Every structure is written in structure tokens, then in C-alpha cells.
Coordinates of C-alpha atoms in Angstrom, one line a residue:
X67 CA -190.1 14.5 150.4
X68 CA -189.5 11.8 153.0
X69 CA -190.1 12.8 156.7
X70 CA -188.9 11.1 159.8
X71 CA -190.7 10.5 163.1
X72 CA -188.4 13.2 164.6
X73 CA -190.2 15.9 162.6
X74 CA -191.0 18.6 165.2
X75 CA -194.5 19.3 166.3
X76 CA -196.2 22.3 164.8
X77 CA -199.7 23.8 164.8
X78 CA -202.1 21.5 162.9
X79 CA -205.0 22.2 160.6
X80 CA -207.1 20.5 158.1
X81 CA -206.9 21.1 154.3
X82 CA -207.4 24.8 153.5
X83 CA -209.3 26.1 150.6
X84 CA -207.4 29.0 149.0
X85 CA -207.7 30.9 145.7
X86 CA -204.8 31.5 143.4
X87 CA -205.2 33.3 140.1
X88 CA -208.9 32.8 140.3
X89 CA -208.7 29.1 140.9
X90 CA -209.7 27.3 144.1
X91 CA -207.0 25.1 145.5
X92 CA -206.6 22.8 148.4
X93 CA -203.5 23.0 150.6
X94 CA -202.8 20.8 153.5
X95 CA -199.8 21.9 155.6
X96 CA -199.9 18.5 157.4
X97 CA -199.3 16.6 154.1
X98 CA -195.5 16.2 153.9
X99 CA -195.6 16.1 150.1
X100 CA -195.7 19.5 148.5
X101 CA -198.5 19.8 145.9
X102 CA -197.3 19.8 142.3
X103 CA -199.0 23.2 141.6
X104 CA -196.9 24.8 144.4
X105 CA -193.7 23.0 143.4
X106 CA -194.1 24.1 139.8
X107 CA -194.6 27.8 140.6
X108 CA -192.6 28.3 143.8
X109 CA -190.0 30.5 142.1
X110 CA -192.0 32.1 139.2
X111 CA -195.2 33.0 141.1
X112 CA -196.3 36.6 141.2
X113 CA -194.7 37.2 137.7
X114 CA -191.2 36.8 139.1
X115 CA -188.8 37.7 136.2
X116 CA -186.4 34.7 136.5
X117 CA -187.2 31.0 136.2
X118 CA -184.0 29.8 137.9
X119 CA -182.3 30.8 141.1
X120 CA -179.0 32.6 141.1
X121 CA -176.2 30.1 141.0
X122 CA -174.7 29.6 144.5
X123 CA -171.1 30.2 143.5
X124 CA -172.0 33.5 141.8
X125 CA -174.0 34.5 144.9
X126 CA -171.3 33.6 147.4
X127 CA -168.7 35.7 145.5
X128 CA -170.9 38.7 145.2
X129 CA -172.1 38.4 148.8
X130 CA -168.6 38.5 150.2
X131 CA -167.7 41.6 148.1
X132 CA -170.7 43.5 149.3
X133 CA -170.2 42.5 152.9
X134 CA -166.6 43.9 152.7
X135 CA -168.1 47.2 151.5
X136 CA -170.6 47.1 154.4
X137 CA -167.7 46.9 156.8
X138 CA -166.2 49.9 155.2
X139 CA -169.5 51.7 155.4
X140 CA -169.8 50.9 159.1
X141 CA -166.3 52.4 159.7
X142 CA -167.5 55.6 158.0
X143 CA -170.6 55.7 160.2
X144 CA -168.5 55.4 163.3
X145 CA -166.0 58.1 162.2
X146 CA -168.7 60.6 161.1
X147 CA -171.4 59.9 163.6
X148 CA -173.9 59.3 160.8
X149 CA -176.9 57.0 161.5
X150 CA -178.8 54.4 159.6
X151 CA -182.3 52.9 160.1
X152 CA -183.3 50.1 157.8
X153 CA -186.7 48.5 158.3
X154 CA -187.8 45.3 156.6
X155 CA -191.4 44.5 155.9
X156 CA -193.2 41.8 153.8
X157 CA -195.6 39.0 154.1
X158 CA -194.8 36.1 156.5
X159 CA -191.9 34.1 155.1
X160 CA -190.7 36.8 152.7
X161 CA -187.1 36.5 153.9
X162 CA -186.8 39.4 156.2
X163 CA -184.7 37.6 158.9
X164 CA -182.3 36.0 156.4
X165 CA -181.7 39.3 154.6
X166 CA -181.0 41.1 157.9
X167 CA -178.6 38.3 158.9
X168 CA -176.4 38.5 155.9
X169 CA -176.5 42.3 156.0
X170 CA -175.2 42.3 159.6
X171 CA -173.1 39.2 159.5
X172 CA -169.7 40.8 159.6
X173 CA -170.6 44.2 161.1
X174 CA -169.5 45.1 164.6
X175 CA -172.5 44.2 166.8
X176 CA -171.6 47.0 169.2
X177 CA -172.8 49.6 166.7
X178 CA -175.0 47.4 164.5
X179 CA -178.2 46.3 166.2
X180 CA -181.3 44.4 165.1
X181 CA -184.7 45.2 166.6
X182 CA -187.4 42.6 166.6
X183 CA -190.0 43.6 169.1
X184 CA -192.6 41.3 170.6
X185 CA -196.2 42.2 171.2
X186 CA -196.6 45.4 173.2
X187 CA -196.6 45.2 177.0
X188 CA -199.5 46.7 178.9
X189 CA -197.3 49.7 179.6
X190 CA -196.5 50.1 175.9
X191 CA -200.1 49.8 174.9
X192 CA -200.8 52.9 176.9
X193 CA -198.0 54.9 175.2
X194 CA -197.9 56.8 172.0
X195 CA -197.9 54.1 169.3
X196 CA -194.5 55.1 167.9
X197 CA -192.8 55.4 171.3
X198 CA -191.4 52.0 171.7
X199 CA -189.9 52.1 168.2
X200 CA -188.3 55.5 168.7
X201 CA -186.6 54.2 171.8
X202 CA -184.7 51.8 169.6
X203 CA -183.4 54.5 167.2
X204 CA -179.7 54.8 166.6
X205 CA -177.3 57.1 168.3
X206 CA -174.3 58.5 166.5
X207 CA -172.5 56.0 164.4
X208 CA -175.1 53.2 164.7
X209 CA -176.7 51.0 162.1
X210 CA -180.1 49.7 163.2
X211 CA -182.3 47.2 161.4
X212 CA -185.9 46.5 162.2
X213 CA -187.3 43.0 161.6
X214 CA -190.9 44.3 161.2
X215 CA -191.6 47.8 162.5
X216 CA -194.3 50.3 163.2
X217 CA -195.9 49.1 160.0
X218 CA -197.4 46.2 161.9
X219 CA -200.3 48.6 162.2
X220 CA -200.7 48.8 158.4
X221 CA -200.6 45.0 157.8
X222 CA -201.0 42.3 160.4
X223 CA -203.0 44.3 162.9
X224 CA -205.9 45.4 160.6
X225 CA -206.1 42.0 158.9
X226 CA -206.1 40.0 162.1
X227 CA -208.3 42.5 164.0
X228 CA -205.5 43.6 166.4
X229 CA -206.4 47.3 166.0
X230 CA -209.6 49.2 165.2
X231 CA -210.3 50.8 161.8
X232 CA -209.9 54.2 163.5
X233 CA -206.4 53.2 164.8
X234 CA -205.5 52.0 161.3
X235 CA -206.6 55.2 159.7
X236 CA -204.8 57.3 162.3
X237 CA -201.6 55.4 161.7
X238 CA -201.8 56.0 157.9
X239 CA -202.4 59.7 158.5
X240 CA -199.6 60.2 161.0
X241 CA -196.9 58.0 159.6
X242 CA -195.7 60.3 156.8
X243 CA -195.3 63.1 159.3
X244 CA -193.4 60.8 161.7
X245 CA -191.1 59.7 158.9
X246 CA -190.5 63.2 157.7
X247 CA -189.0 63.9 161.1
X248 CA -186.7 60.9 160.7
X249 CA -185.6 62.3 157.3
X250 CA -185.2 65.9 158.7
X251 CA -183.1 64.5 161.5
X252 CA -180.5 63.5 158.9
X253 CA -180.9 59.7 159.5
X254 CA -180.3 57.6 156.5
X255 CA -183.7 55.9 156.3
X256 CA -184.5 52.8 154.3
X257 CA -188.0 51.1 154.0
X258 CA -187.7 47.7 152.3
X259 CA -190.7 45.6 151.3
X260 CA -189.8 42.1 150.3
X261 CA -192.4 40.9 147.9
X262 CA -193.1 37.2 147.3
X263 CA -195.6 35.2 145.2
X264 CA -198.4 33.1 146.8
X265 CA -196.9 29.8 145.9
X266 CA -193.5 30.9 147.1
X267 CA -195.1 31.7 150.5
X268 CA -196.8 28.3 150.7
X269 CA -193.6 26.5 149.8
X270 CA -191.7 28.3 152.6
X271 CA -194.4 27.6 155.1
X272 CA -194.3 24.0 154.2
X273 CA -190.5 24.0 154.5
X274 CA -190.8 25.6 158.0
X275 CA -193.3 23.0 159.1
X276 CA -191.0 20.1 158.3
X277 CA -187.6 21.6 159.2
X278 CA -186.1 20.8 162.6
X279 CA -184.2 24.1 162.4
X280 CA -187.0 26.3 161.2
X281 CA -190.1 24.8 162.9
X282 CA -190.0 27.5 165.6
X283 CA -190.9 30.1 162.9
X284 CA -194.2 28.3 162.1
X285 CA -197.1 29.6 164.1
X286 CA -200.9 29.7 164.2
X287 CA -200.7 33.2 162.7
X288 CA -199.1 31.6 159.6
X289 CA -202.0 29.2 159.3
X290 CA -204.5 32.0 159.7
X291 CA -202.7 34.1 157.2
X292 CA -202.7 31.4 154.4
X293 CA -206.4 32.1 153.6
X294 CA -206.0 35.9 153.9
X295 CA -203.7 36.6 151.0
X296 CA -206.1 39.0 149.3
X297 CA -206.8 40.8 152.6
X298 CA -203.1 41.4 153.1
X299 CA -202.8 42.6 149.5
X300 CA -205.5 45.2 150.1
X301 CA -204.0 46.7 153.2
X302 CA -200.5 46.5 151.6
X303 CA -201.7 48.5 148.6
X304 CA -203.4 51.1 150.9
X305 CA -200.2 51.3 152.9
X306 CA -198.1 52.0 149.8
X307 CA -200.6 54.6 148.6
X308 CA -200.6 56.5 151.8
X309 CA -197.0 56.2 153.0
X310 CA -194.8 56.1 149.9
X311 CA -193.2 59.5 149.9
X312 CA -190.2 61.1 148.2
X313 CA -188.5 61.6 151.6
X314 CA -189.3 58.0 152.7
X315 CA -189.9 55.9 149.7
X316 CA -190.9 52.2 149.8
X317 CA -188.1 50.2 148.2
X318 CA -189.7 47.1 146.7
X319 CA -187.6 44.0 146.3
X320 CA -188.9 40.9 144.4
X321 CA -187.8 38.2 146.8
X322 CA -188.9 34.8 145.4
X323 CA -185.2 34.1 145.0
X324 CA -183.6 34.9 148.3
X325 CA -180.1 35.2 146.8
X326 CA -181.0 38.0 144.3
X327 CA -183.1 39.8 146.9
X328 CA -180.4 39.9 149.5
X329 CA -177.8 41.2 147.1
X330 CA -180.3 43.9 145.9
X331 CA -180.9 45.1 149.4
X332 CA -177.3 45.3 150.3
X333 CA -176.5 47.0 146.9
X334 CA -179.2 49.7 147.5
X335 CA -177.8 50.6 150.9
X336 CA -174.3 50.8 149.7
X337 CA -175.2 52.9 146.7
X338 CA -177.0 55.3 149.0
X339 CA -174.3 55.9 151.6
X340 CA -171.4 58.2 150.6
X341 CA -168.9 56.4 152.7
X342 CA -165.1 56.7 152.3
X343 CA -163.5 54.2 149.9
X344 CA -166.7 53.2 148.3
X345 CA -166.0 50.9 145.3
X346 CA -168.8 51.4 142.8
X347 CA -167.2 48.8 140.4
X348 CA -167.5 46.2 143.1
X349 CA -171.0 47.2 144.2
X350 CA -172.2 47.1 140.6
X351 CA -175.5 48.2 139.2
X352 CA -179.0 47.5 140.4
X353 CA -181.0 44.8 138.8
X354 CA -184.1 46.8 137.7
X355 CA -186.1 43.5 137.4
X356 CA -185.6 42.9 141.1
X357 CA -185.7 46.3 142.8
X358 CA -187.7 49.5 142.4
X359 CA -189.6 52.0 144.3
X360 CA -193.3 52.5 145.0
X361 CA -196.5 50.7 144.2
X362 CA -196.0 51.1 140.4
X363 CA -193.1 48.7 140.6
X364 CA -195.3 45.8 141.7
X365 CA -197.2 45.6 138.4
X366 CA -199.1 42.4 138.3
X367 CA -197.5 40.9 141.4
X368 CA -199.8 39.7 144.1

């Protein structure tokens, strides 16, 4: 992996000691050569069920078909006034932004919005925790995606010490009540967790570090998170246990292969919306190796 002098600057760190499958490894983000143990398992880590990526021509063909169906679904939303909220969560580099991009790529941006909020302002800190998210909810006919959401308080915040244990517990207690109101309101509500393996995450961080187009995505938080894999796993599992409900289930997508995961997300949304002209033959059936619901679907995945 040859790098040029034009490689963009990024946060630096020395070699990090991390544990993977009970073994201590050394990972240096400043080394432009990806370690063999990462390269070998970047797709199959976390018990991923495929050892090869989906072929690009197969993906491109299916992607276009599903995007056409999404345009039809948006027309139905506009004609009926129905609303959609789809939030995307997952570890850093899980593929949330790319999935949202292909989902919205050909939708009318006037009624299909993406929400990616920055850290709360002093005013927002003083408000009800959910308030700034509710302000972004859809009106009639809108399709709103959240690139991260109120679930920051169930993941990044407790791991990085950005909230108190009491605030974390209050969030876990209140969230099912909050999401029941969303369901009762008649909003089509999707909660996606994009799950990746540890070596997959490391490879994507490394790619960000040395990509002139993606370097802006790499931050000190990424470096801090590299050694906190197990901490994130613990809070994720608690989050699933407390907030996976029949009226607001967690949809788990195995996302080591971005192509398969993107199609799985789009297919789930299309199969859930009863829009006019829906072509079930085009949409196809779900890949049960890639998508499921609730913590039981994770199995051995880290």
C-alpha cells in the first residue's frame, strides 16, 4: 500500500495494544501498511457468513431496482401523508453514511431529509434530552433518516464519559416509552444497527487515515475508540436488552460487506411499506444470514 507525500494529515498516535479473540495485537494507524492479521480477516471477522464480497455488477443491478422502488414508495408517502423515520446506529465506520446515501440518492430532497446533529449547544443541553431530535421529525409525506440519533446516550456517551451513569440509566428507562409514542403516532419507524467485526473496523479506520477523500472522517474519537471495543460491546448489549421492543425492534444488519448490507436495509424498508405498485418480485426476499431482529441475531458476533 504505497502512500504519497500528499497523504492528508490526521490525528497521530503510537502503536496501540488491543485484544482480539483473546489475543493481544499491536495496531499502528500511522503505519501505511495494513497488518496481515487485519487484511486476512477484514471481511470474515465477527463470524461474518460470507468470505467474498458481493460482485459489483450484481450489486449495481439490484441497487438500481431497489432505488426505483424507493422512488415509488416516496410518491406513495407524498400522496397519502404517511411518514417514515429510519435511524442508523453502529460502531464508528460501520457504514451508516454510505447506506443513507444510496437510500436517498434518487429521492426528492424536498421531502427526504437526513439528520446528522452535532454536539448539543448550551441551549440544547438545558432541554429535555429528546427535544432536539423530535424537532427533526417528519411532517406529512416526509422520509427522514438519522445518521446517529438519540442512541448516542446508549453508546458513545457512556463509554467516553459524556454522560453520567444516572443519565444513561434514565435514558434506557425512558426510551421505550418515547418510541411507543412514535409507533402510536402512526410513523413508520425503523431502527437499524449496522454490525461489523473488529478487524473490519480497523481496516476502515486505516482506509480513512490514508484516503484524501475520507480523511475528514478520521478523528481523535476514532483513535480513542480503537481500544474500547469491549466497552462498546457491553453498552450495546445493554441497549439491545432494554430497548428492543415489538413496537420498535432493533433491526440488525451484518455489515462487513457494504454492498450486501445496503441492499438488506433498502429491502427491509420496501417490504415494510405498503406503497402503491410495490413489486415484490423485484424487491426479492431477505437474506437471513445478513439481516434479523434483536440481540439473539448477533450470535457470536463481537
